[in-house]
Short mmCIF file of N, CA and C in Angstrom, two decimals:
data_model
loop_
_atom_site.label_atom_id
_atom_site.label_comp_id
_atom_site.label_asym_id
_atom_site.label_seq_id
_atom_site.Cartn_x
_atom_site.Cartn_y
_atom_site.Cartn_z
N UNK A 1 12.50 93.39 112.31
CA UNK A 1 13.54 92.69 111.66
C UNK A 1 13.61 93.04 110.20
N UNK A 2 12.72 93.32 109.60
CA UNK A 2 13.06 93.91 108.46
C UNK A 2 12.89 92.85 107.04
N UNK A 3 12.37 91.83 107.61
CA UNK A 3 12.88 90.53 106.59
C UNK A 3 11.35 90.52 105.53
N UNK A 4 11.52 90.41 104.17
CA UNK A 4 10.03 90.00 103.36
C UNK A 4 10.38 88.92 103.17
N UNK A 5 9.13 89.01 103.46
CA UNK A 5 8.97 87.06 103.08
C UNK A 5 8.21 86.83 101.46
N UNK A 6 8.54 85.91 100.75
CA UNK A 6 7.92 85.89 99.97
C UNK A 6 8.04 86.54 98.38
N UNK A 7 9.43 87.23 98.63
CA UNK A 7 9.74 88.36 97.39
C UNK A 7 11.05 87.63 97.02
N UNK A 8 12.04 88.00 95.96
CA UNK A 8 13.11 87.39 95.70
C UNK A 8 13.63 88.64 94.37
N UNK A 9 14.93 88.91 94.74
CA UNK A 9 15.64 89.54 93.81
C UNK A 9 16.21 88.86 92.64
N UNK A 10 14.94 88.53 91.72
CA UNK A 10 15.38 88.03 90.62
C UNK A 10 15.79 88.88 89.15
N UNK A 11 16.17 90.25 89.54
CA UNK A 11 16.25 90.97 88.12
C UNK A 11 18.23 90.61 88.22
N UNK A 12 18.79 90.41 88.93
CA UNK A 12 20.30 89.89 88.60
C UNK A 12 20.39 89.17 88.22
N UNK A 13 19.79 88.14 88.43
CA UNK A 13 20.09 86.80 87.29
C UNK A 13 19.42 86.85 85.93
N UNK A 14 20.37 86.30 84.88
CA UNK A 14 20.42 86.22 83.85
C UNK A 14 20.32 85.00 83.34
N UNK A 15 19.32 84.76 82.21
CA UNK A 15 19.25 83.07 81.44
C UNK A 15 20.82 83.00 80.76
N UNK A 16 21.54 82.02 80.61
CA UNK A 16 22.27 81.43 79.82
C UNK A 16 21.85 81.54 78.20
N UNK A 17 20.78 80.53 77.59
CA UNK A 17 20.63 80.48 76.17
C UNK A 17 19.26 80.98 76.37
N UNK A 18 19.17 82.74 75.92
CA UNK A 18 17.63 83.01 75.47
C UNK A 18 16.63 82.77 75.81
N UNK A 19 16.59 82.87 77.10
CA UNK A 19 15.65 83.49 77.64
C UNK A 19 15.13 84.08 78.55
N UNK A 20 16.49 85.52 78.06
CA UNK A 20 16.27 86.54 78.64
C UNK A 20 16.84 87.73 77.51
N UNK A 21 17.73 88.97 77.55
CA UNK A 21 17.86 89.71 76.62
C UNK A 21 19.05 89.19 75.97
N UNK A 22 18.13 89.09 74.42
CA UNK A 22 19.26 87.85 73.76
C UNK A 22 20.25 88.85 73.24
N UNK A 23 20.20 89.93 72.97
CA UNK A 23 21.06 91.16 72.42
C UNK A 23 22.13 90.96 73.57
N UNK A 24 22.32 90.58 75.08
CA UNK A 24 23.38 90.96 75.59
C UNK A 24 24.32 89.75 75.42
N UNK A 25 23.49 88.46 74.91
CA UNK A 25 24.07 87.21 75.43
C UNK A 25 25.10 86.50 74.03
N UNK A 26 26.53 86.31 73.89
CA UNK A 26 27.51 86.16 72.66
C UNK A 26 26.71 85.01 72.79
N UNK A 27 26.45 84.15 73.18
CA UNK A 27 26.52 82.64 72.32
C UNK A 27 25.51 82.92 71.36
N UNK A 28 24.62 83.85 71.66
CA UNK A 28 23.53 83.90 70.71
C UNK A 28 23.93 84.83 69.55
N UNK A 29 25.09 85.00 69.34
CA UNK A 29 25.23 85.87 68.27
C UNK A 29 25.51 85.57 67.09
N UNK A 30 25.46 85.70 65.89
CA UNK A 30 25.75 85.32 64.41
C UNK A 30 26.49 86.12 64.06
N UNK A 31 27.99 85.71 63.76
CA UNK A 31 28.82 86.08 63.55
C UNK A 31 29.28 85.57 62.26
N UNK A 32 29.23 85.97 61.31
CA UNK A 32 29.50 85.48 59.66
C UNK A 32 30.92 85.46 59.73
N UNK A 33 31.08 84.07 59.14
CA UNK A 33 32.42 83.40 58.98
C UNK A 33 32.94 83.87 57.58
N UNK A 34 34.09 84.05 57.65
CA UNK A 34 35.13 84.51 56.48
C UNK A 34 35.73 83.34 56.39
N UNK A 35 35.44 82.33 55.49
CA UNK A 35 36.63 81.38 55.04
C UNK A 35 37.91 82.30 54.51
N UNK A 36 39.07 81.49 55.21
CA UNK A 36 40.33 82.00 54.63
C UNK A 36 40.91 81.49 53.14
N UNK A 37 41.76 81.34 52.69
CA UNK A 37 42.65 81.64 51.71
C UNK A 37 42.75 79.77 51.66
N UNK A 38 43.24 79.67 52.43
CA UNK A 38 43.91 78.07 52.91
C UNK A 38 42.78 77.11 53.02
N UNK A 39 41.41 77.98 53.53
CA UNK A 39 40.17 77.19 53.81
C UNK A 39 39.76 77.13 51.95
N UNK A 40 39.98 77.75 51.54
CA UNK A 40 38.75 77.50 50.56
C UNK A 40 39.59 76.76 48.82
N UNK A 41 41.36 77.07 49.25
CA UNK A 41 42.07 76.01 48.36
C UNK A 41 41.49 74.51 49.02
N UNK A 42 41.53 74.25 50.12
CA UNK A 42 41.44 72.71 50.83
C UNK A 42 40.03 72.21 50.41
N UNK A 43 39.27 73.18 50.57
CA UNK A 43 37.75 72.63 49.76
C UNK A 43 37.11 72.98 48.50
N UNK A 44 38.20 73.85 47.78
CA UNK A 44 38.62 73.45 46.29
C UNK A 44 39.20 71.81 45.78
N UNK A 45 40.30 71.83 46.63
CA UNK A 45 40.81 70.37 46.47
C UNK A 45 40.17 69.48 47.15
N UNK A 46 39.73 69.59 47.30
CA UNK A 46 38.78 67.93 48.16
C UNK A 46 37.65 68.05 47.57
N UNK A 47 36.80 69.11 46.59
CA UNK A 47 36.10 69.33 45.72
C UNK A 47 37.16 68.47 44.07
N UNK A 48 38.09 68.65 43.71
CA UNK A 48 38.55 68.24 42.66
C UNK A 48 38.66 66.89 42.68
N UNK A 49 39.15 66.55 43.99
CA UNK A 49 40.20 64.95 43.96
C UNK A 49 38.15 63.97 43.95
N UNK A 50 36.97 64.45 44.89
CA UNK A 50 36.13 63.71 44.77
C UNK A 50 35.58 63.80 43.34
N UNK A 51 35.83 64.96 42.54
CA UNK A 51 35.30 64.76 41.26
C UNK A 51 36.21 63.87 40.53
N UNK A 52 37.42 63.85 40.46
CA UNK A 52 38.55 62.48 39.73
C UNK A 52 38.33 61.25 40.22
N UNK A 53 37.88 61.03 41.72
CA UNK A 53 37.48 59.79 41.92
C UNK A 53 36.01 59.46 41.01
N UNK A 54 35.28 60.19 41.26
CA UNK A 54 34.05 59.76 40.12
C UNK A 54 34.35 59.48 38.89
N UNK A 55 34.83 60.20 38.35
CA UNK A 55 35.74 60.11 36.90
C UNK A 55 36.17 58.79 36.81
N UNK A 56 37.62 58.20 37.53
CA UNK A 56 37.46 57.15 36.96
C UNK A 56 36.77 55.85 37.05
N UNK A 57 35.72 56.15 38.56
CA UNK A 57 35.04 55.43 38.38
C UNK A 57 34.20 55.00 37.13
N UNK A 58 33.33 56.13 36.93
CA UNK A 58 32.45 56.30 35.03
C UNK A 58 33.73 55.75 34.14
N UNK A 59 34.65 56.27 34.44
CA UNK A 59 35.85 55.43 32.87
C UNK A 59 36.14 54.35 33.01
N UNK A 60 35.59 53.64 34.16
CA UNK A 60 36.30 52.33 33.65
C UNK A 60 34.74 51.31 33.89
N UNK A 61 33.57 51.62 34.27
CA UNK A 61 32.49 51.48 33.83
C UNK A 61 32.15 51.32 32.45
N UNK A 62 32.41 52.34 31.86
CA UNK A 62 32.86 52.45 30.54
C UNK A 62 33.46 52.15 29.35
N UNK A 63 34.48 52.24 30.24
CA UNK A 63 35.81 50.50 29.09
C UNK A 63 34.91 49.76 29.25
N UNK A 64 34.72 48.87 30.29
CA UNK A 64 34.21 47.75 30.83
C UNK A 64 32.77 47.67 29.47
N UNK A 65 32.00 48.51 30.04
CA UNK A 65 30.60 47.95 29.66
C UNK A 65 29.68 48.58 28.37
N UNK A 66 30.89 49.34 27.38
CA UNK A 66 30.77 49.69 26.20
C UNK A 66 31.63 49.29 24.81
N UNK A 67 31.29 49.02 23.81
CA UNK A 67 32.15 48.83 22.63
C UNK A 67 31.90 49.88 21.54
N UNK A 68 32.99 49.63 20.71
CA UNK A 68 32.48 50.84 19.40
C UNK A 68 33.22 52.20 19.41
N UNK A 69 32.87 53.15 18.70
CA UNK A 69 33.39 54.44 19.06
C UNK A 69 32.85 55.07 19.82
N UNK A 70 31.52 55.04 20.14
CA UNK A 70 31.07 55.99 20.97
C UNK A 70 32.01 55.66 22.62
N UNK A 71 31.97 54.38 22.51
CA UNK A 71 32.42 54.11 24.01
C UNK A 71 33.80 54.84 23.92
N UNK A 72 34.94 54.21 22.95
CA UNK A 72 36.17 54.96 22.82
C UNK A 72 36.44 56.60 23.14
N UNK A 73 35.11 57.14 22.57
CA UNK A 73 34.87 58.14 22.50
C UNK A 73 34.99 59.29 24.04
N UNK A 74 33.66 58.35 24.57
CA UNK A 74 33.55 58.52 26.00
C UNK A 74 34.75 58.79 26.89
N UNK A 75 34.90 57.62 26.92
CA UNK A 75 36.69 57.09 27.81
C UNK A 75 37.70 58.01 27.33
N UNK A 76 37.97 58.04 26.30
CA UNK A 76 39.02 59.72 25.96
C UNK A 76 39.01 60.50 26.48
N UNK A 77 37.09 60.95 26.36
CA UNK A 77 37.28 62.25 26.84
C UNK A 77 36.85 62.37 28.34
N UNK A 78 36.81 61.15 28.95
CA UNK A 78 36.87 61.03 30.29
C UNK A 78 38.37 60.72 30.98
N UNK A 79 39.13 60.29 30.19
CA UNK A 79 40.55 60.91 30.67
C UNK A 79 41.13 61.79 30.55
N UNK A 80 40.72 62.32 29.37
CA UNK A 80 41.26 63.76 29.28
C UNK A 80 40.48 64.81 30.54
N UNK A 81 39.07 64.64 31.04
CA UNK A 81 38.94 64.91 31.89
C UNK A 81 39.36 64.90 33.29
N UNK A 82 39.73 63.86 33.58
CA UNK A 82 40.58 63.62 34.68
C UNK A 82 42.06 64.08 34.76
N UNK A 83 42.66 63.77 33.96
CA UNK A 83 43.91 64.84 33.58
C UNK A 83 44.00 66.00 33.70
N UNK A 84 42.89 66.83 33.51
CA UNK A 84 42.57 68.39 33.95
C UNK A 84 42.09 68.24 35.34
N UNK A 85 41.49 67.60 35.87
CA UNK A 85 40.73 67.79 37.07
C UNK A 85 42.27 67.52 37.91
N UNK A 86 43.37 66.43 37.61
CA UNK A 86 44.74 66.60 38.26
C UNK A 86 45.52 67.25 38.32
N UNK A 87 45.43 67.95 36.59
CA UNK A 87 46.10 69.30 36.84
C UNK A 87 45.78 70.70 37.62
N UNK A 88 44.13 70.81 37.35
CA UNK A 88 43.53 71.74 38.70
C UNK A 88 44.10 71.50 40.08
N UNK A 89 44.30 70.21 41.02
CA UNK A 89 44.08 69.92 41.83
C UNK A 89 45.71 70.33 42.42
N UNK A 90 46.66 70.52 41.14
CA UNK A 90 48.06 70.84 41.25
C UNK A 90 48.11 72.15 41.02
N UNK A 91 47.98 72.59 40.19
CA UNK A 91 47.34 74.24 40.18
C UNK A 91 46.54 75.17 40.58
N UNK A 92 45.81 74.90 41.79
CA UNK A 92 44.63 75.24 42.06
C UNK A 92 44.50 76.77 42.04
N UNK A 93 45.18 77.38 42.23
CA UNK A 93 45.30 78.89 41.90
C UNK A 93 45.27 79.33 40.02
N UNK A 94 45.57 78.57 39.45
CA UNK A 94 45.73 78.89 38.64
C UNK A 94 44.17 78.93 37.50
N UNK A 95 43.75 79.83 36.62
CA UNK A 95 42.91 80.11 35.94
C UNK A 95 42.44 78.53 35.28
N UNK A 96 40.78 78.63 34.85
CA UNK A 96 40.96 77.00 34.71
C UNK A 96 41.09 76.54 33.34
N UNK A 97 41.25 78.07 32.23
CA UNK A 97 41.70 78.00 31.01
C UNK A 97 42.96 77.65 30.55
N UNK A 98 44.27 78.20 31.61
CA UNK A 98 45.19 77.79 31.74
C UNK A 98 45.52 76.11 31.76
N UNK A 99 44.66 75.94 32.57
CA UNK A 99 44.87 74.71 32.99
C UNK A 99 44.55 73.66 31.90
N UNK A 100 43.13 73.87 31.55
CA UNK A 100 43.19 73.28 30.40
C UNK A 100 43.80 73.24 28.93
N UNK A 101 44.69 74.69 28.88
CA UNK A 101 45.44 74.36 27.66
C UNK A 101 46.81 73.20 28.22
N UNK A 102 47.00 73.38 29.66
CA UNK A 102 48.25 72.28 30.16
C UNK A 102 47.38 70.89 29.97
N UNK A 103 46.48 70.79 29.93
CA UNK A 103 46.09 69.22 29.83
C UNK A 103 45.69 68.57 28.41
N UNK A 104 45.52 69.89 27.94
CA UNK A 104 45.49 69.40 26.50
C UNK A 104 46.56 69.21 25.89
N UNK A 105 48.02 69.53 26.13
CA UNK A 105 49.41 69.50 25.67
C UNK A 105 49.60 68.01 26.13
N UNK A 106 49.27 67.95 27.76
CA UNK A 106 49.51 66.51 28.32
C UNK A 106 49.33 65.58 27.41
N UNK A 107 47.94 65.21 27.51
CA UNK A 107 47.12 64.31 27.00
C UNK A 107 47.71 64.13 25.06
N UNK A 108 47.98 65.18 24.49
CA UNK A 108 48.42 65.02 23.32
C UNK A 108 50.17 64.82 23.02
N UNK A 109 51.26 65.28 24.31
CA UNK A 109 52.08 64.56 24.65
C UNK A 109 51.93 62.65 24.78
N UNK A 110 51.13 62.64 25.59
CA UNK A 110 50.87 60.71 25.83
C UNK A 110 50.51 60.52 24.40
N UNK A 111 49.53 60.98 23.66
CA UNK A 111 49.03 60.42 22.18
C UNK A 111 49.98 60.18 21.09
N UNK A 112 51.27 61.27 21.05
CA UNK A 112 52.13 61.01 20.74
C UNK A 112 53.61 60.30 21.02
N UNK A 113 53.36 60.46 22.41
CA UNK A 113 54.11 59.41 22.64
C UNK A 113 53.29 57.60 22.30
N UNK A 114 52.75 57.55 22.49
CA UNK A 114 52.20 55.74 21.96
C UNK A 114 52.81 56.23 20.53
N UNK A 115 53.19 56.59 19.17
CA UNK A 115 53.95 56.97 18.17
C UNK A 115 55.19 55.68 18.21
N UNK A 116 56.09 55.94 19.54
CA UNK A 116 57.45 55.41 19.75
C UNK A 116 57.56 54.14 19.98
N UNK A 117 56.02 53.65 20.25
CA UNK A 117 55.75 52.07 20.76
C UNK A 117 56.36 52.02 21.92
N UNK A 118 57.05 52.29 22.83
CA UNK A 118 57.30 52.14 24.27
C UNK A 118 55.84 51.90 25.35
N UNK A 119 55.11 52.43 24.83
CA UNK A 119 54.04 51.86 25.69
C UNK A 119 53.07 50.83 25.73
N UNK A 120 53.44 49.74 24.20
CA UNK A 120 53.05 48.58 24.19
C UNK A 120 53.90 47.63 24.96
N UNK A 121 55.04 48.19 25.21
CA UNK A 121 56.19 47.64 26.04
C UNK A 121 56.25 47.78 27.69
N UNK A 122 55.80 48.83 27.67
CA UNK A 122 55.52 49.05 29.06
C UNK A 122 54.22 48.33 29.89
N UNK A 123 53.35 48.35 28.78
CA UNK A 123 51.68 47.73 28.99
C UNK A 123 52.64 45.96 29.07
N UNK A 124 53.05 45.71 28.32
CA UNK A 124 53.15 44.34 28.95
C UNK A 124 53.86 43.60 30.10
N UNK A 125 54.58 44.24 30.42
CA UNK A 125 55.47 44.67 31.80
C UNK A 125 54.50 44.92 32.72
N UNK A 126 53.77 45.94 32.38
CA UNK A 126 53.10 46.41 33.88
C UNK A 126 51.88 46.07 32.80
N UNK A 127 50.85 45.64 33.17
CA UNK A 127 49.26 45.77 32.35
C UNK A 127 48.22 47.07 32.64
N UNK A 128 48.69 47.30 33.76
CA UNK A 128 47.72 48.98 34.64
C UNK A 128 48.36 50.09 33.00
N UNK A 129 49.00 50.08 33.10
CA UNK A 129 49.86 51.15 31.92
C UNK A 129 49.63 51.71 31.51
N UNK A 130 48.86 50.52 30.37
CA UNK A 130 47.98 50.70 29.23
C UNK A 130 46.46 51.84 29.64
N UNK A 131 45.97 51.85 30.94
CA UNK A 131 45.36 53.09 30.73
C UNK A 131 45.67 54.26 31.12
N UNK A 132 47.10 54.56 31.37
CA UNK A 132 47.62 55.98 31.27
C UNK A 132 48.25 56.18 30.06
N UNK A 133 48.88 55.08 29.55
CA UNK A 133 49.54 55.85 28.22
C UNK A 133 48.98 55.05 27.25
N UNK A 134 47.85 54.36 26.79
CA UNK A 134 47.66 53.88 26.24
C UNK A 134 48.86 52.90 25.33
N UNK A 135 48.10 52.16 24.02
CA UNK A 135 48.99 51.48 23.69
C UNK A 135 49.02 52.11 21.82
N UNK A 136 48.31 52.46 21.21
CA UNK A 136 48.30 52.88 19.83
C UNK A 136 47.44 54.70 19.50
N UNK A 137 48.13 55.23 18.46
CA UNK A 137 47.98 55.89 17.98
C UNK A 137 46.66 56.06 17.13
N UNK A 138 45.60 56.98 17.65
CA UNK A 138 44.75 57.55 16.68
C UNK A 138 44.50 59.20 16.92
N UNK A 139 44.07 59.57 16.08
CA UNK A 139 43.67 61.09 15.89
C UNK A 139 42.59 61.48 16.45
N UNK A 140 41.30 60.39 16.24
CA UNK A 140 40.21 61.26 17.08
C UNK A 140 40.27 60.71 18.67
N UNK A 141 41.53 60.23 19.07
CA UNK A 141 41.62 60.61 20.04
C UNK A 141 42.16 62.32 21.12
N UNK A 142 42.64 62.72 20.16
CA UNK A 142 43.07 63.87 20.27
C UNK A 142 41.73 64.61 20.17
N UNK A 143 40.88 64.17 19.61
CA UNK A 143 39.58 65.25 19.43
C UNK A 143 38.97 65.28 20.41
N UNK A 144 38.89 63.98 21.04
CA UNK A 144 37.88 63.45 22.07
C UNK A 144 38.54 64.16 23.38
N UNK A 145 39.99 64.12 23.47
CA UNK A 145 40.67 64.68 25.07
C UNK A 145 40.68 66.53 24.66
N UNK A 146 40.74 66.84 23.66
CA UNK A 146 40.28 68.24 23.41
C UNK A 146 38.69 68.80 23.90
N UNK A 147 37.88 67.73 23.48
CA UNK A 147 36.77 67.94 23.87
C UNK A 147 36.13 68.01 25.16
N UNK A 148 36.42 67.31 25.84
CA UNK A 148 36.75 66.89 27.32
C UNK A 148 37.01 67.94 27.93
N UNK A 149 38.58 67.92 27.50
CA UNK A 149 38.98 69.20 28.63
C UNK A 149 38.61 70.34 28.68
N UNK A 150 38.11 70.44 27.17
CA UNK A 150 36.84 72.06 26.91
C UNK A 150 35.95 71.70 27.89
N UNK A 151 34.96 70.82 27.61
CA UNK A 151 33.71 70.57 28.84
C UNK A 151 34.40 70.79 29.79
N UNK A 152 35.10 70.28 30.48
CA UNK A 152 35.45 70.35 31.78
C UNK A 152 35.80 71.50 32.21
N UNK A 153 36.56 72.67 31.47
CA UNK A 153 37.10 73.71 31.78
C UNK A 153 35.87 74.22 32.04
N UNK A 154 34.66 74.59 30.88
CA UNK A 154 33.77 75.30 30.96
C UNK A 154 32.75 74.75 32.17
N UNK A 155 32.80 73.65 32.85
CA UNK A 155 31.91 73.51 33.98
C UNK A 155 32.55 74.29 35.27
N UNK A 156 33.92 73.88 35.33
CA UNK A 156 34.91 74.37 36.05
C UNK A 156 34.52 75.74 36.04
N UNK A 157 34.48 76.93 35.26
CA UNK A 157 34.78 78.00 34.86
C UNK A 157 33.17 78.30 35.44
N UNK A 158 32.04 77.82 34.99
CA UNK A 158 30.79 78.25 35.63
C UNK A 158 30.62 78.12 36.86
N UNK A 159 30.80 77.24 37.50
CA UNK A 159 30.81 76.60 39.05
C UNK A 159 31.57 77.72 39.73
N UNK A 160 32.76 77.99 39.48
CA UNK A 160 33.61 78.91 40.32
C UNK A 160 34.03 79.95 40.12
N UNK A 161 33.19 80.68 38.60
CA UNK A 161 32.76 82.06 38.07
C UNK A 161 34.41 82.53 38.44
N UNK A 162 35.51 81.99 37.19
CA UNK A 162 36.92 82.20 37.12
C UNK A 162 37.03 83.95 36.56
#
């Protein structure tokens, strides 16, 4: 009859996950991912918008639980930070020097606008207002959102080697 007993043709079958020749088997393969174009704006921006949420968290920590200039100080140039980190988040292609000369125009647009007094008017109407456009005019505020948006550019600019 011809029959063995006891033997079994096991060189056709093949393991599933490794462990057998892992060179023939794809799941086991490492295949290096290319983020695209679209992938790596989306986790640029979801990188920016969680850094502005921190931001104003610290700025209004800040109002809150400081007096004096240094605090004033702070808070300036933590909006002026955030102002760049919104304008990145709108520009995201765009260089982050660029960006920060647009937020420094911003931010010194709003400084001069409180000039016209419309935004002591507006602050009492709406009370939120008052910390986007503030309500009075000073100069080293302009220093402080200059300063800011320098730091910020230059972290920006190291982090993502512009």
């Amino acid at each position: 009859m011809g029959r063995k007993i006891g033997t079994s043709d096991l060189d056709s079958v093949r393991p599933i996950f490794g462990m057998g020749d892992e060179h023939d088997n794809r799941l086991l393969e490492v295949v290096p991912t290319v983020a695209s174009r679209e992938q790596l704006i989306l986790r640029r921006r979801l990188s920016l918008a969680a850094a502005a949420v921190m931001i104003v968290i610290t700025g209004l920590v800040v109002t809150y639980a400081t007096v004096g200039l240094v605090g004033d100080l702070v808070g300036d140039a933590l909006y002026a930070v955030l102002v760049f980190l919104l304008a990145s988040f709108i520009l995201v292609r765009m260089n982050s020097w660029r960006v920060a000369v647009i937020a420094i125009l911003f931010c010194t647009g709003i400084e001069l606008f409180q000039l016209t007094g419309l935004p002591v008017s507006i602050a009492a109407v709406f009370p939120p207002a008052r910390f986007v456009l503030g309500t009075s005019f000073d100069v080293i505020d302009l220093i402080a959102y200059t300063g800011g948006v320098l730091i910020a550019a230059a972290v920006t600019t190291w982090r993502r080697l512009d």
